[in-house]
PDB file of C-alpha atoms in Angstrom:
ATOM      1  CA  MET A   1      15.357  48.756 -38.622  1.00 68.00           C
ATOM      2  CA  SER A   2      18.213  49.220 -36.194  1.00 81.00           C
ATOM      3  CA  TYR A   3      21.828  48.176 -35.761  1.00 91.00           C
ATOM      4  CA  THR A   4      22.861  45.816 -32.985  1.00 89.00           C
ATOM      5  CA  TYR A   5      26.025  47.012 -31.296  1.00 87.00           C
ATOM      6  CA  ASN A   6      27.472  45.880 -27.954  1.00 87.00           C
ATOM      7  CA  GLY A   7      24.238  44.043 -27.227  1.00 89.00           C
ATOM      8  CA  GLN A   8      22.125  47.154 -27.750  1.00 89.00           C
ATOM      9  CA  GLU A   9      19.743  48.106 -30.503  1.00 92.00           C
ATOM     10  CA  LEU A  10      20.703  51.503 -31.898  1.00 93.00           C
ATOM     11  CA  GLU A  11      17.773  53.407 -33.333  1.00 92.00           C
ATOM     12  CA  VAL A  12      17.917  54.691 -36.886  1.00 94.00           C
ATOM     13  CA  ASP A  13      15.715  56.889 -39.049  1.00 94.00           C
ATOM     14  CA  ASP A  14      13.901  55.800 -42.191  1.00 93.00           C
ATOM     15  CA  GLU A  15      17.138  56.149 -44.211  1.00 93.00           C
ATOM     16  CA  LYS A  16      19.177  53.995 -41.783  1.00 93.00           C
ATOM     17  CA  PHE A  17      21.070  56.918 -40.232  1.00 96.00           C
ATOM     18  CA  LEU A  18      21.752  56.694 -36.510  1.00 96.00           C
ATOM     19  CA  LEU A  19      19.691  59.096 -34.435  1.00 95.00           C
ATOM     20  CA  GLU A  20      22.753  59.794 -32.255  1.00 93.00           C
ATOM     21  CA  PRO A  21      26.367  59.571 -33.477  1.00 95.00           C
ATOM     22  CA  VAL A  22      28.522  56.661 -32.323  1.00 95.00           C
ATOM     23  CA  TYR A  23      32.267  57.270 -32.492  1.00 96.00           C
ATOM     24  CA  ASP A  24      33.426  53.789 -31.503  1.00 95.00           C
ATOM     25  CA  ASP A  25      35.319  52.196 -34.387  1.00 97.00           C
ATOM     26  CA  GLU A  26      33.543  48.897 -33.739  1.00 96.00           C
ATOM     27  CA  ILE A  27      30.267  50.285 -35.133  1.00 96.00           C
ATOM     28  CA  VAL A  28      31.810  50.966 -38.556  1.00 97.00           C
ATOM     29  CA  PRO A  29      32.067  47.319 -39.696  1.00 97.00           C
ATOM     30  CA  VAL A  30      28.506  46.696 -38.484  1.00 95.00           C
ATOM     31  CA  ILE A  31      27.076  49.486 -40.624  1.00 97.00           C
ATOM     32  CA  ALA A  32      29.460  48.848 -43.526  1.00 97.00           C
ATOM     33  CA  GLY A  33      28.308  45.228 -43.594  1.00 96.00           C
ATOM     34  CA  ALA A  34      24.696  46.342 -43.778  1.00 94.00           C
ATOM     35  CA  GLU A  35      25.697  48.608 -46.687  1.00 95.00           C
ATOM     36  CA  ASN A  36      27.597  45.756 -48.419  1.00 96.00           C
ATOM     37  CA  ILE A  37      30.886  47.628 -48.161  1.00 97.00           C
ATOM     38  CA  GLY A  38      34.127  45.790 -47.506  1.00 97.00           C
ATOM     39  CA  LEU A  39      36.255  48.191 -45.500  1.00 98.00           C
ATOM     40  CA  THR A  40      39.727  49.175 -46.672  1.00 97.00           C
ATOM     41  CA  ASP A  41      42.244  51.653 -45.278  1.00 97.00           C
ATOM     42  CA  GLU A  42      40.799  54.223 -47.702  1.00 96.00           C
ATOM     43  CA  HIS A  43      37.303  53.750 -46.261  1.00 98.00           C
ATOM     44  CA  TRP A  44      38.713  54.264 -42.775  1.00 98.00           C
ATOM     45  CA  PHE A  45      40.484  57.433 -43.923  1.00 97.00           C
ATOM     46  CA  VAL A  46      37.163  58.894 -45.119  1.00 97.00           C
ATOM     47  CA  VAL A  47      35.375  57.724 -41.954  1.00 98.00           C
ATOM     48  CA  ARG A  48      37.956  59.465 -39.756  1.00 98.00           C
ATOM     49  CA  TYR A  49      37.821  62.602 -41.897  1.00 97.00           C
ATOM     50  CA  LEU A  50      34.009  62.777 -41.617  1.00 97.00           C
ATOM     51  CA  ARG A  51      34.052  62.160 -37.884  1.00 98.00           C
ATOM     52  CA  GLU A  52      36.561  64.986 -37.437  1.00 97.00           C
ATOM     53  CA  LYS A  53      34.446  67.358 -39.547  1.00 96.00           C
ATOM     54  CA  PHE A  54      31.324  66.347 -37.589  1.00 96.00           C
ATOM     55  CA  ARG A  55      33.036  67.074 -34.277  1.00 96.00           C
ATOM     56  CA  GLU A  56      34.347  70.419 -35.548  1.00 95.00           C
ATOM     57  CA  ASP A  57      31.270  71.661 -37.400  1.00 93.00           C
ATOM     58  CA  GLY A  58      28.363  69.719 -35.904  1.00 91.00           C
ATOM     59  CA  HIS A  59      27.582  68.206 -39.308  1.00 92.00           C
ATOM     60  CA  THR A  60      29.326  66.587 -42.241  1.00 93.00           C
ATOM     61  CA  PRO A  61      30.186  68.495 -45.424  1.00 93.00           C
ATOM     62  CA  ASN A  62      28.101  68.172 -48.557  1.00 94.00           C
ATOM     63  CA  PHE A  63      29.672  66.231 -51.415  1.00 96.00           C
ATOM     64  CA  ARG A  64      31.089  69.276 -53.233  1.00 95.00           C
ATOM     65  CA  ASN A  65      32.746  70.645 -50.086  1.00 95.00           C
ATOM     66  CA  MET A  66      33.975  67.190 -49.129  1.00 96.00           C
ATOM     67  CA  VAL A  67      35.693  66.741 -52.507  1.00 97.00           C
ATOM     68  CA  LYS A  68      37.182  70.243 -52.372  1.00 96.00           C
ATOM     69  CA  ASP A  69      38.537  69.738 -48.854  1.00 96.00           C
ATOM     70  CA  LEU A  70      39.992  66.311 -49.612  1.00 96.00           C
ATOM     71  CA  GLU A  71      41.630  67.542 -52.830  1.00 96.00           C
ATOM     72  CA  GLU A  72      43.175  70.535 -51.043  1.00 95.00           C
ATOM     73  CA  ASN A  73      44.347  68.737 -47.922  1.00 92.00           C
ATOM     74  CA  HIS A  74      44.940  65.186 -49.150  1.00 92.00           C
ATOM     75  CA  PRO A  75      45.993  65.387 -52.808  1.00 91.00           C
ATOM     76  CA  GLY A  76      46.417  62.215 -54.775  1.00 88.00           C
ATOM     77  CA  PRO A  77      43.377  60.463 -56.165  1.00 90.00           C
ATOM     78  CA  ASP A  78      40.606  62.148 -58.117  1.00 96.00           C
ATOM     79  CA  TRP A  79      38.444  62.357 -55.004  1.00 96.00           C
ATOM     80  CA  LYS A  80      35.208  62.910 -56.873  1.00 96.00           C
ATOM     81  CA  LYS A  81      35.560  59.584 -58.686  1.00 97.00           C
ATOM     82  CA  HIS A  82      37.282  57.803 -55.826  1.00 97.00           C
ATOM     83  CA  LEU A  83      34.521  58.547 -53.320  1.00 98.00           C
ATOM     84  CA  TYR A  84      32.020  56.951 -55.696  1.00 98.00           C
ATOM     85  CA  THR A  85      34.257  53.890 -55.848  1.00 97.00           C
ATOM     86  CA  LEU A  86      34.414  53.673 -52.054  1.00 98.00           C
ATOM     87  CA  PHE A  87      30.802  54.643 -51.330  1.00 98.00           C
ATOM     88  CA  PRO A  88      28.789  54.060 -54.521  1.00 97.00           C
ATOM     89  CA  ASN A  89      25.383  55.033 -53.115  1.00 94.00           C
ATOM     90  CA  GLN A  90      25.588  58.837 -52.708  1.00 94.00           C
ATOM     91  CA  PRO A  91      29.103  59.031 -51.201  1.00 96.00           C
ATOM     92  CA  ALA A  92      28.630  61.917 -48.763  1.00 95.00           C
ATOM     93  CA  ARG A  93      25.525  60.295 -47.310  1.00 96.00           C
ATOM     94  CA  GLN A  94      26.661  56.677 -47.378  1.00 97.00           C
ATOM     95  CA  ALA A  95      30.066  57.532 -45.909  1.00 98.00           C
ATOM     96  CA  ALA A  96      28.402  59.479 -43.073  1.00 97.00           C
ATOM     97  CA  ARG A  97      26.102  56.528 -42.392  1.00 97.00           C
ATOM     98  CA  VAL A  98      29.037  54.081 -42.322  1.00 98.00           C
ATOM     99  CA  ALA A  99      30.971  56.463 -40.047  1.00 98.00           C
ATOM    100  CA  GLY A 100      28.209  56.111 -37.454  1.00 97.00           C
ATOM    101  CA  LEU A 101      27.052  59.707 -37.805  1.00 97.00           C
ATOM    102  CA  THR A 102      23.626  61.231 -37.983  1.00 95.00           C
ATOM    103  CA  LYS A 103      21.845  62.193 -41.176  1.00 93.00           C
ATOM    104  CA  PRO A 104      23.654  64.912 -43.117  1.00 88.00           C
ATOM    105  CA  PHE A 105      21.854  68.158 -43.712  1.00 78.00           C
ATOM    106  CA  GLY A 106      22.669  71.315 -45.513  1.00 55.00           C
ATOM    107  CA  LYS A 107      21.782  73.763 -48.178  1.00 45.00           C
ATOM    108  CA  GLY A 108      21.522  72.179 -51.580  1.00 41.00           C
ATOM    109  CA  GLY A 109      23.697  69.183 -50.742  1.00 42.00           C
ATOM    110  CA  TYR A 110      21.104  66.705 -49.526  1.00 42.00           C
TER     111      TYR A 110
END
């Protein structure tokens, strides 16, 4: 499987993660559509957050650290529940996939 973007086939791994990150916003609806996710402003907020963390750290946070960071820096919703509403299939992984990032890795989180 691959995603078609700007007339090119982007290679993915066996879990549909891109092999190289793509930061263009136009890729997000392509992948979200394949994941059956209708994008809202809240989805875009999480996508931008994950892209920023990926650029800073070279990887995305695991779910526990993602929830902690969002609760500390963006209080409001119960992020643990809300992320499952936005990305119902393993939120930290599915959100990273939709953001156009590579497969998450990390100790105990994946």
